[in-house]
Tab-separated table of C-alpha atoms and ligand atoms in Angstrom:
chain	number	residue	atom	x	y	z
A	477	UNK	CA	-5.405	-15.849	6.012
A	478	UNK	CA	-1.676	-15.214	4.351
A	479	UNK	CA	-1.252	-16.105	-0.187
A	480	UNK	CA	-2.080	-19.943	0.643
A	481	UNK	CA	-2.691	-23.793	-1.939
A	482	UNK	CA	-6.222	-26.049	-0.366
A	483	UNK	CA	-5.224	-29.585	-0.278
A	484	UNK	CA	-6.717	-29.855	-4.009
A	485	UNK	CA	-4.047	-27.921	-5.270
A	486	UNK	CA	-6.290	-24.408	-5.089
A	487	UNK	CA	-5.048	-20.895	-3.856
A	488	UNK	CA	-6.312	-18.870	-1.838
A	489	UNK	CA	-6.194	-15.538	-0.626
A	490	UNK	CA	-8.075	-14.119	2.460
A	491	UNK	CA	-10.185	-17.121	2.794
A	492	UNK	CA	-11.248	-17.000	-0.809
A	493	UNK	CA	-11.132	-19.336	-3.186
A	494	UNK	CA	-9.399	-16.995	-6.647
A	495	UNK	CA	-10.966	-20.099	-9.166
A	496	UNK	CA	-14.306	-19.012	-7.535
A	497	UNK	CA	-13.895	-15.362	-7.841
A	498	UNK	CA	-11.925	-15.311	-12.041
A	499	UNK	CA	-15.113	-16.553	-12.532
A	500	UNK	CA	-17.791	-15.050	-10.485
A	501	UNK	CA	-15.592	-11.361	-11.237
A	502	UNK	CA	-13.629	-12.855	-15.229
A	503	UNK	CA	-9.976	-11.459	-15.569
A	504	UNK	CA	-7.569	-8.552	-15.353
A	505	UNK	CA	-8.965	-8.705	-11.634
A	506	UNK	CA	-7.334	-7.230	-9.262
A	507	UNK	CA	-7.796	-9.048	-5.753
A	508	UNK	CA	-7.501	-7.571	-1.686
A	509	UNK	CA	-7.924	-9.478	1.399
A	510	UNK	CA	-8.589	-6.659	3.454
A	511	UNK	CA	-7.819	-8.354	7.074
A	512	UNK	CA	-4.323	-8.699	6.515
A	513	UNK	CA	-4.323	-4.753	5.105
A	514	UNK	CA	-5.491	-3.889	8.608
A	515	UNK	CA	-2.715	-6.561	10.073
A	516	UNK	CA	0.221	-5.180	8.508
A	517	UNK	CA	-0.655	-1.184	9.942
A	518	UNK	CA	-1.329	-2.740	13.249
A	519	UNK	CA	2.100	-4.360	13.060
A	520	UNK	CA	3.660	-1.283	11.867
A	521	UNK	CA	2.243	0.833	14.802
A	522	UNK	CA	2.881	-1.900	17.371
A	523	UNK	CA	7.250	-0.560	16.699
A	524	UNK	CA	6.420	3.123	17.859
A	525	UNK	CA	5.744	1.701	20.897
A	526	UNK	CA	3.283	4.063	21.492
A	527	UNK	CA	5.663	6.637	21.502
A	528	UNK	CA	3.005	9.779	20.772
A	529	UNK	CA	1.291	11.723	18.228
A	530	UNK	CA	2.726	9.498	15.661
A	531	UNK	CA	1.843	8.639	12.135
A	532	UNK	CA	1.017	5.667	9.513
A	533	UNK	CA	0.197	7.680	6.841
A	534	UNK	CA	-0.072	5.494	4.275
A	535	UNK	CA	1.047	6.678	0.696
A	536	UNK	CA	-2.466	6.561	-1.280
A	537	UNK	CA	-1.377	6.825	-4.270
A	538	UNK	CA	-0.205	3.222	-4.079
A	539	UNK	CA	-3.732	1.562	-3.646
A	540	UNK	CA	-6.434	3.823	-4.176
A	541	UNK	CA	-9.533	1.810	-3.813
A	542	UNK	CA	-11.932	3.532	-0.673
A	543	UNK	CA	-11.494	-0.620	1.309
A	544	UNK	CA	-8.933	-0.718	0.977
A	545	UNK	CA	-7.990	3.780	2.015
A	546	UNK	CA	-11.056	2.481	5.237
A	547	UNK	CA	-10.101	-0.428	6.481
A	548	UNK	CA	-6.471	1.917	6.516
A	549	UNK	CA	-8.190	3.706	7.619
A	550	UNK	CA	-9.952	1.859	10.984
A	551	UNK	CA	-6.294	0.727	11.879
A	552	UNK	CA	-5.018	4.275	13.291
A	553	UNK	CA	-3.811	5.265	9.932
A	554	UNK	CA	-3.610	8.862	8.301
A	555	UNK	CA	-2.210	10.006	5.027
A	556	UNK	CA	0.045	11.078	2.050
A	557	UNK	CA	-1.595	12.362	-1.022
A	558	UNK	CA	0.786	13.992	-3.942
A	559	UNK	CA	-2.804	15.792	-5.566
A	560	UNK	CA	-6.554	16.443	-4.885
A	561	UNK	CA	-8.291	14.103	-6.351
A	562	UNK	CA	-6.891	11.789	-4.088
A	563	UNK	CA	-6.953	13.868	-1.261
A	564	UNK	CA	-10.868	13.733	-1.641
A	565	UNK	CA	-10.499	10.029	-1.528
A	566	UNK	CA	-8.707	10.374	1.701
A	567	UNK	CA	-10.897	12.482	2.657
A	568	UNK	CA	-13.744	9.906	1.911
A	569	UNK	CA	-13.031	6.520	2.927
A	570	UNK	CA	-13.054	8.956	7.118
A	571	UNK	CA	-9.358	9.921	6.915
A	572	UNK	CA	-9.759	13.135	9.501
A	573	UNK	CA	-7.274	16.311	7.933
A	574	UNK	CA	-5.248	16.967	11.020
A	575	UNK	CA	-3.660	13.182	9.547
A	576	UNK	CA	-2.731	14.249	6.434
A	577	UNK	CA	-0.060	15.307	4.311
A	578	UNK	CA	0.377	16.569	0.892
A	579	UNK	CA	3.442	15.261	-0.998
A	580	UNK	CA	3.657	16.894	-4.730
A	581	UNK	CA	5.445	19.023	-7.029
A	582	UNK	CA	3.487	20.694	-8.471
A	583	UNK	CA	0.783	21.493	-7.283
A	584	UNK	CA	-1.753	23.635	-8.671
A	585	UNK	CA	-3.588	26.488	-6.495
A	586	UNK	CA	-6.828	24.884	-6.719
A	587	UNK	CA	-5.370	22.106	-4.449
A	588	UNK	CA	-4.122	23.452	-1.926
A	589	UNK	CA	-7.687	25.551	-1.829
A	590	UNK	CA	-8.966	22.533	-0.964
A	591	UNK	CA	-5.980	20.973	1.616
A	592	UNK	CA	-6.511	24.595	3.275
A	593	UNK	CA	-9.613	25.100	3.464
A	594	UNK	CA	-10.954	21.927	4.448
A	595	UNK	CA	-12.608	21.484	8.114
A	596	UNK	CA	-11.701	23.318	11.262
A	597	UNK	CA	-7.428	24.557	10.079
A	598	UNK	CA	-6.993	22.291	6.184
A	599	UNK	CA	-5.233	20.056	7.116
A	600	UNK	CA	-2.239	18.708	9.179
A	601	UNK	CA	0.614	20.162	6.159
A	602	UNK	CA	1.784	20.607	3.117
A	603	UNK	CA	4.812	19.225	2.200
A	604	UNK	CA	6.576	22.290	1.244
A	605	UNK	CA	9.189	21.122	-2.491
A	606	UNK	CA	11.059	23.305	-3.181
A	607	UNK	CA	12.097	27.591	-2.180
A	608	UNK	CA	9.969	28.284	-5.155
A	609	UNK	CA	6.622	27.452	-3.801
A	610	UNK	CA	6.551	29.293	-0.667
A	611	UNK	CA	4.606	31.945	-1.784
A	612	UNK	CA	2.756	29.579	-3.998
A	613	UNK	CA	1.262	28.759	-0.581
A	614	UNK	CA	1.652	31.765	1.487
A	615	UNK	CA	-1.005	33.350	-0.463
A	616	UNK	CA	-3.123	30.276	-0.749
A	617	UNK	CA	-3.796	31.187	3.304
A	618	UNK	CA	-4.018	34.312	3.165
A	619	UNK	CA	-6.548	34.266	0.500
A	620	UNK	CA	-8.387	31.988	2.914
A	621	UNK	CA	-7.222	33.865	6.237
A	622	UNK	CA	-5.807	31.073	7.651
A	623	UNK	CA	-2.798	30.348	9.251
A	624	UNK	CA	-2.060	27.128	7.992
A	625	UNK	CA	0.447	24.308	8.479
A	626	UNK	CA	3.499	23.495	6.186
A	627	UNK	CA	6.019	21.280	6.699
A	628	UNK	CA	10.197	21.495	4.512
A	629	UNK	CA	10.546	18.613	2.360
A	630	UNK	CA	14.502	17.836	2.070
A	631	UNK	CA	16.196	16.238	-0.779
A	632	UNK	CA	18.643	14.158	2.310
A	633	UNK	CA	20.981	14.089	-1.566
A	634	UNK	CA	21.338	10.162	-0.334
A	635	UNK	CA	22.421	8.612	-3.944
A	636	UNK	CA	20.794	5.035	-3.846
A	637	UNK	CA	22.761	3.404	-6.856
A	638	UNK	CA	22.694	0.349	-6.768
A	639	UNK	CA	19.935	0.093	-3.741
A	640	UNK	CA	16.742	0.488	-6.048
A	641	UNK	CA	15.727	1.037	-9.236
A	642	UNK	CA	16.865	4.793	-11.284
A	643	UNK	CA	13.172	5.872	-11.419
A	644	UNK	CA	11.667	5.376	-7.920
A	645	UNK	CA	14.593	7.006	-6.303
A	646	UNK	CA	13.558	10.259	-5.131
A	647	UNK	CA	16.503	11.976	-2.207
A	648	UNK	CA	19.414	12.869	-4.707
A	649	UNK	CA	20.777	15.775	-6.333
A	650	UNK	CA	19.243	15.865	-9.307
A	651	UNK	CA	16.582	14.738	-8.191
A	652	UNK	CA	12.319	17.794	-8.313
A	653	UNK	CA	11.233	16.253	-5.508
A	654	UNK	CA	12.408	18.444	-1.886
A	655	UNK	CA	14.032	20.991	-0.667
A	656	UNK	CA	18.263	21.051	-1.711
A	657	UNK	CA	19.583	20.595	1.978
A	658	UNK	CA	22.050	23.670	1.972
A	659	UNK	CA	18.525	25.815	0.655
A	660	UNK	CA	16.971	24.573	3.881
A	661	UNK	CA	18.007	27.345	6.858
A	662	UNK	CA	16.508	29.782	3.577
A	663	UNK	CA	13.488	27.392	4.244
A	664	UNK	CA	12.838	27.808	7.236
A	665	UNK	CA	13.077	31.818	7.604
A	666	UNK	CA	11.093	32.178	4.231
A	667	UNK	CA	8.118	29.865	6.315
A	668	UNK	CA	9.609	32.136	9.301
A	669	UNK	CA	8.905	35.637	8.261
A	670	UNK	CA	5.041	34.691	6.847
A	671	UNK	CA	1.966	35.920	9.309
A	672	UNK	CA	0.382	32.461	7.164
A	673	UNK	CA	2.835	29.824	7.551
A	674	UNK	CA	3.711	28.291	10.349
A	675	UNK	CA	5.962	24.793	10.293
A	676	UNK	CA	4.449	21.925	11.964
A	677	UNK	CA	6.869	19.337	10.450
A	678	UNK	CA	10.257	19.128	8.372
A	679	UNK	CA	10.479	15.967	6.355
A	680	UNK	CA	11.847	13.849	3.596
A	681	UNK	CA	11.185	10.468	1.670
A	682	UNK	CA	14.640	8.721	-0.448
A	683	UNK	CA	12.757	6.757	-2.188
A	684	UNK	CA	11.227	3.358	-3.112
A	685	UNK	CA	11.601	-0.056	-2.437
A	686	UNK	CA	14.524	-0.076	-0.214
A	687	UNK	CA	14.459	-3.925	0.583
A	688	UNK	CA	17.071	-3.101	3.648
A	689	UNK	CA	17.505	-0.141	6.293
A	690	UNK	CA	21.261	1.040	5.714
A	691	UNK	CA	19.951	3.891	3.213
A	692	UNK	CA	17.067	4.616	4.626
A	693	UNK	CA	18.834	5.384	8.174
A	694	UNK	CA	21.235	7.655	6.322
A	695	UNK	CA	19.203	9.900	4.810
A	696	UNK	CA	17.652	10.001	8.350
A	697	UNK	CA	19.874	10.935	9.714
A	698	UNK	CA	20.854	13.546	7.260
A	699	UNK	CA	17.118	14.498	8.207
A	700	UNK	CA	18.104	14.611	12.372
A	701	UNK	CA	21.104	16.858	11.372
A	702	UNK	CA	19.861	19.124	9.545
A	703	UNK	CA	16.662	20.050	12.823
A	704	UNK	CA	19.275	19.379	14.999
A	705	UNK	CA	20.862	21.715	13.827
A	706	UNK	CA	18.312	25.057	13.015
A	707	UNK	CA	16.445	24.040	16.987
A	708	UNK	CA	20.276	24.621	18.583
A	709	UNK	CA	20.378	28.180	16.412
A	710	UNK	CA	16.682	29.074	17.773
A	711	UNK	CA	14.636	28.223	14.386
A	712	UNK	CA	12.302	26.067	13.326
A	713	UNK	CA	10.414	25.930	17.274
A	714	UNK	CA	7.467	25.273	16.163
A	715	UNK	CA	8.057	21.652	15.020
A	716	UNK	CA	5.155	18.901	15.488
A	717	UNK	CA	6.295	16.080	13.896
A	718	UNK	CA	9.679	15.204	11.341
A	719	UNK	CA	8.723	12.318	9.128
A	720	UNK	CA	11.696	10.014	7.652
A	721	UNK	CA	9.191	9.000	4.136
A	722	UNK	CA	8.117	6.300	3.058
A	723	UNK	CA	10.072	3.093	0.804
A	724	UNK	CA	9.977	-0.388	3.147
A	725	UNK	CA	10.277	-2.483	0.695
A	726	UNK	CA	8.839	-5.961	0.112
A	727	UNK	CA	9.231	-9.222	-0.699
A	728	UNK	CA	9.002	-10.511	-4.913
A	729	UNK	CA	10.350	-13.174	-4.795
A	730	UNK	CA	13.966	-12.199	-5.343
A	731	UNK	CA	14.013	-12.938	-1.996
A	732	UNK	CA	13.260	-11.083	2.535
A	733	UNK	CA	13.055	-7.238	2.223
A	734	UNK	CA	13.321	-5.554	6.770
A	735	UNK	CA	10.300	-5.529	7.470
A	736	UNK	CA	8.160	-1.915	8.301
A	737	UNK	CA	8.715	-2.244	11.960
A	738	UNK	CA	13.155	-2.537	11.497
A	739	UNK	CA	12.398	0.392	9.503
A	740	UNK	CA	10.911	2.709	11.728
A	741	UNK	CA	12.446	1.098	15.124
A	742	UNK	CA	15.643	2.232	13.650
A	743	UNK	CA	14.557	5.564	12.463
A	744	UNK	CA	12.740	6.264	16.256
A	745	UNK	CA	16.913	5.410	17.774
A	746	UNK	CA	18.583	7.504	14.926
A	747	UNK	CA	15.879	10.589	16.270
A	748	UNK	CA	16.079	9.827	20.275
A	749	UNK	CA	19.745	9.851	19.437
A	750	UNK	CA	19.892	13.779	18.068
A	751	UNK	CA	17.755	14.145	20.997
A	752	UNK	CA	14.795	14.852	19.329
A	753	UNK	CA	11.800	12.269	20.992
A	754	UNK	CA	9.503	15.597	22.041
A	755	UNK	CA	8.802	15.233	18.063
A	756	UNK	CA	6.556	13.237	16.983
A	757	UNK	CA	7.875	11.306	14.064
A	758	UNK	CA	6.123	10.736	10.973
A	759	UNK	CA	5.874	7.713	8.005
A	760	UNK	CA	4.937	7.585	4.623
A	761	UNK	CA	4.292	4.059	3.744
A	762	UNK	CA	2.824	3.005	0.605
A	763	UNK	CA	4.101	-0.153	-0.849
A	764	UNK	CA	4.713	-2.974	3.328
A	765	UNK	CA	0.800	-2.036	3.854
A	766	UNK	CA	-0.543	-3.828	0.597
A	767	UNK	CA	1.709	-4.853	-2.579
A	768	UNK	CA	1.711	-8.837	-0.671
A	769	UNK	CA	-1.845	-8.834	-0.157
A	770	UNK	CA	-2.865	-8.394	-3.267
A	771	UNK	CA	-3.177	-10.428	-6.577
A	772	UNK	CA	-3.736	-10.255	-10.367
A	773	UNK	CA	-6.143	-12.577	-11.802
A	774	UNK	CA	-5.332	-13.545	-15.389
A	775	UNK	CA	-7.071	-16.141	-17.218
A	776	UNK	CA	-4.298	-18.292	-20.749
A	777	UNK	CA	-5.605	-17.485	-23.646
A	778	UNK	CA	-3.185	-19.128	-25.795
A	779	UNK	CA	0.738	-20.152	-26.288
A	780	UNK	CA	2.684	-19.651	-28.644
A	781	UNK	CA	6.165	-22.299	-29.690
A	782	UNK	CA	9.109	-21.625	-31.721
A	783	UNK	CA	12.341	-21.788	-31.660
A	784	UNK	CA	13.240	-19.134	-29.641
A	785	UNK	CA	10.220	-18.933	-26.357
A	786	UNK	CA	7.396	-21.129	-25.818
A	787	UNK	CA	4.542	-18.075	-25.032
A	788	UNK	CA	1.873	-18.413	-22.179
A	789	UNK	CA	-0.498	-15.297	-23.818
A	790	UNK	CA	-2.834	-13.694	-21.070
A	791	UNK	CA	-4.972	-12.304	-20.580
A	792	UNK	CA	-4.661	-8.916	-19.207
A	793	UNK	CA	-1.455	-7.075	-19.434
A	794	UNK	CA	0.932	-3.783	-19.539
A	795	UNK	CA	-1.449	-1.777	-19.037
A	796	UNK	CA	-3.413	-3.488	-15.782
A	797	UNK	CA	0.159	-3.937	-14.706
A	798	UNK	CA	2.732	-2.203	-15.458
A	799	UNK	CA	5.267	-2.050	-13.601
A	800	UNK	CA	7.323	-4.979	-15.079
A	801	UNK	CA	7.436	-2.637	-17.912
A	802	UNK	CA	7.844	-0.203	-16.287
A	803	UNK	CA	10.442	-0.706	-14.170
A	804	UNK	CA	11.305	-5.244	-15.116
A	805	UNK	CA	10.196	-5.496	-12.176
A	806	UNK	CA	9.641	-9.860	-11.197
A	807	UNK	CA	5.471	-10.254	-10.209
A	808	UNK	CA	5.285	-14.523	-9.477
A	809	UNK	CA	2.733	-15.326	-11.653
A	810	UNK	CA	0.897	-18.990	-10.237
A	811	UNK	CA	-1.309	-21.699	-11.855
A	812	UNK	CA	-4.537	-20.591	-9.684
A	813	UNK	CA	-5.208	-25.038	-9.318
A	814	UNK	CA	-2.533	-26.676	-8.937
A	815	UNK	CA	0.979	-25.990	-7.177
A	816	UNK	CA	4.029	-26.270	-8.917
A	817	UNK	CA	5.722	-29.469	-9.437
A	818	UNK	CA	9.937	-27.575	-9.938
A	819	UNK	CA	11.044	-31.117	-11.492
A	820	UNK	CA	8.209	-31.000	-14.482
A	821	UNK	CA	7.117	-27.462	-15.429
A	822	UNK	CA	8.639	-25.371	-17.733
A	823	UNK	CA	9.826	-21.738	-18.956
A	824	UNK	CA	6.885	-19.990	-20.468
A	825	UNK	CA	7.239	-16.733	-21.119
A	826	UNK	CA	4.187	-14.845	-19.593
A	827	UNK	CA	3.209	-11.985	-21.855
A	828	UNK	CA	0.344	-10.136	-22.746
A	829	UNK	CA	-2.424	-8.433	-25.844
A	830	UNK	CA	-0.947	-5.191	-25.739
A	831	UNK	CA	1.038	-4.437	-29.418
A	832	UNK	CA	4.670	-3.461	-26.832
A	833	UNK	CA	6.709	-5.821	-26.570
A	834	UNK	CA	7.443	-4.252	-23.589
A	835	UNK	CA	4.510	-6.004	-22.783
A	836	UNK	CA	6.148	-8.896	-21.070
A	837	UNK	CA	5.857	-10.366	-17.495
A	838	UNK	CA	8.958	-12.464	-18.548
A	839	UNK	CA	9.715	-15.720	-18.141
A	840	UNK	CA	7.950	-18.214	-15.724
A	841	UNK	CA	8.184	-21.951	-14.040
A	842	UNK	CA	4.862	-23.565	-15.186
A	843	UNK	CA	3.740	-27.342	-15.416
A	844	UNK	CA	4.450	-28.284	-19.270
A	845	UNK	CA	1.215	-28.232	-20.421
A	846	UNK	CA	-1.134	-24.349	-19.083
A	847	UNK	CA	-3.281	-23.732	-16.294
A	848	UNK	CA	-6.304	-21.912	-17.195
A	849	UNK	CA	-5.301	-19.263	-15.321
A	850	UNK	CA	-2.950	-17.279	-13.577
A	851	UNK	CA	-2.849	-15.330	-11.151
A	852	UNK	CA	-0.133	-11.953	-10.378
A	853	UNK	CA	1.412	-11.882	-7.256
A	854	UNK	CA	2.273	-8.469	-4.892
A	855	UNK	CA	-0.189	-6.907	-6.689
A	856	UNK	CA	-2.329	-4.946	-3.713
A	857	UNK	CA	0.885	-1.531	-4.954
A	858	UNK	CA	1.306	0.554	-7.676
A	859	UNK	CA	-0.586	-2.095	-9.425
A	860	UNK	CA	-4.812	-0.344	-10.406
A	861	UNK	CA	-3.378	2.932	-9.586
A	862	UNK	CA	-1.288	2.647	-12.710
A	863	UNK	CA	-4.023	1.113	-15.022
A	864	UNK	CA	-4.574	2.154	-18.202
A	865	UNK	CA	-7.080	1.677	-21.133
A	866	UNK	CA	-3.829	1.854	-23.974
A	867	UNK	CA	-5.266	-0.071	-27.044
A	868	UNK	CA	-9.296	0.276	-25.723
A	869	UNK	CA	-8.372	-2.182	-23.526
A	870	UNK	CA	-10.690	-2.802	-20.428
A	871	UNK	CA	-9.491	-1.040	-16.481
A	872	UNK	CA	-10.129	-4.782	-14.116
A	873	UNK	CA	-12.033	-4.950	-12.555
A	874	UNK	CA	-11.315	-4.588	-7.796
A	875	UNK	CA	-12.139	-7.616	-5.394
A	876	UNK	CA	-11.688	-7.436	-1.892
A	877	UNK	CA	-11.878	-9.855	0.200
A	878	UNK	CA	-12.326	-9.563	4.401
A	879	UNK	CA	-14.035	-12.615	7.029
A	880	UNK	CA	-13.030	-15.351	4.420
A	881	UNK	CA	-15.846	-14.084	1.924
A	882	UNK	CA	-16.146	-11.652	-0.767
A	883	UNK	CA	-16.825	-8.191	0.535
A	884	UNK	CA	-17.444	-6.221	-2.306
A	885	UNK	CA	-16.399	-6.337	-6.709
A	886	UNK	CA	-16.232	-2.759	-8.554
A	887	UNK	CA	-17.838	-3.419	-12.243
A	888	UNK	CA	-15.625	-3.898	-15.242
A	889	UNK	CA	-17.042	-1.130	-17.580
A	890	UNK	CA	-18.060	-2.245	-21.225
A	891	UNK	CA	-15.899	-1.828	-24.573
A	892	UNK	CA	-18.795	0.120	-26.117
A	893	UNK	CA	-19.265	2.734	-23.826
A	894	UNK	CA	-15.451	2.807	-24.801
A	895	UNK	CA	-15.727	2.429	-27.775
A	896	UNK	CA	-18.782	5.104	-28.399
A	897	UNK	CA	-16.445	8.043	-26.131
A	898	UNK	CA	-14.040	8.030	-28.100
A	899	UNK	CA	-15.667	8.030	-31.156
A	900	UNK	CA	-17.212	10.675	-30.054
A	901	UNK	CA	-14.246	12.949	-28.454
A	902	UNK	CA	-14.036	16.890	-28.907
A	903	UNK	CA	-17.898	16.214	-29.963
A	904	UNK	CA	-17.616	15.350	-34.019
A	905	UNK	CA	-18.864	13.160	-34.800
B	2114	LLP	N1	5.656	9.274	0.526
B	2114	LLP	C1	6.450	10.492	-0.808
B	2114	LLP	C2	6.605	11.420	-0.945
B	2114	LLP	C3	6.506	9.498	-2.600
B	2114	LLP	O1	7.231	10.656	-3.315
B	2114	LLP	C4	5.983	8.051	-2.387
B	2114	LLP	C5	6.158	6.857	-3.414
B	2114	LLP	C6	6.081	7.042	-1.133
B	2114	LLP	C7	5.919	8.169	-0.034
B	2114	LLP	C8	5.761	6.110	-0.673
B	2114	LLP	O2	6.222	4.684	-1.211
B	2114	LLP	P1	5.964	3.195	-0.483
B	2114	LLP	O3	6.227	3.107	0.775
B	2114	LLP	O4	5.261	2.804	-1.462
B	2114	LLP	O5	7.732	3.025	-1.068
B	2114	LLP	N2	5.083	3.127	-9.144
B	2114	LLP	C9	6.123	3.215	-8.158
B	2114	LLP	C10	6.674	3.290	-7.189
B	2114	LLP	C11	6.573	5.168	-6.493
B	2114	LLP	C12	6.573	5.831	-5.630
B	2114	LLP	C13	6.413	6.766	-5.538
B	2114	LLP	N3	6.980	7.575	-4.613
B	2114	LLP	C14	6.543	1.476	-8.234
B	2114	LLP	O6	4.803	0.252	-8.699
B	2114	LLP	O7	7.554	0.389	-7.245
């Protein structure tokens, strides 16, 4: 069940009244519809048309909540992790090590040891993001006495220009991510020469919030061309998969985005065209699996009306949802009770309580008589995971919905506990 209003104008997510959730859990609160998350994973998996060995490696950074990760694991997803901590979450949520890949430009030895040492053979692959990293990963595999799977993340050298926000474009020449295309051959040779490393994959990730398939397909072609050339010269014989990354965009209310399945179909078509159909295709979506299935609930604290603007001050701030402050992102703000009648709405500038000018969710059409509670939409991805305790703010709670009811929620840590911990910092009192 999607986000919908009932006959009385009450907003529901997954069949649960959000006003009831706000009353019970307090605000700010993230609410996630686990059934809709599972459905989005199934829809994406179906796009592979049963291709052998494919993997939807869910980018755990988008939402690390156990119920979300477990739901996606049960729907057949693996995991793409970027830290030792995310690896532990994925494992604790039942993702099998051979369905986990690990990306990141600066993995510590301890993190590598965790990835190499788990299970019978370690995780599926550590994604190498620089030539320099190869010797470091090899040293840890040698220390573990294991031959270990690695994948080379190639920087496809695609400038996303106007396609997405500069902060979330990763596949261009100046990005810190990935092995430069011209260094890829050398990286393959170095891996091939090591008795401890086995090259199982070649991958890329061009950036995030791509609303059309064009740049993704262009980058995939660049990767496939490279893989085809390497194989033609007798290299990279041990490859098992190609990984075209994540980045499938969502509609934040500004217009439709291509469905995740379309990205997969387009990448599969290119893969076949390049004669690489014997390899499995891996993708690494985060946002597209969950953004639309989560909302952030907030209460209106007060208004402020001046000549310059009409502010609606809510109890959720940039510490709870930083995307507007960091990327000028827009999340629609809607009342929990009563649909907005455009003829009677007013533009309210919705802001949080944090002492920063950027703690601003933008102007939204809301009733002239402001609602008591609002929901910020499409907040399931990169919401809670990027939250902080700036200004001594409590972290928001998370509420999980499934089968038409609330199935669990987290507890809010008290401000007293935070004050005490800060006051005693360093053990100096
Ligand atoms: N794989 C790699 C290697 C990545 O770096 C990322 C995201 C993903 C997969 C998943 O991308 P997605 O499918 O979610 O677009 N905090 C930002 C997004 C940062 C994305 C970082 N990397 C935001 O809120 O828009």
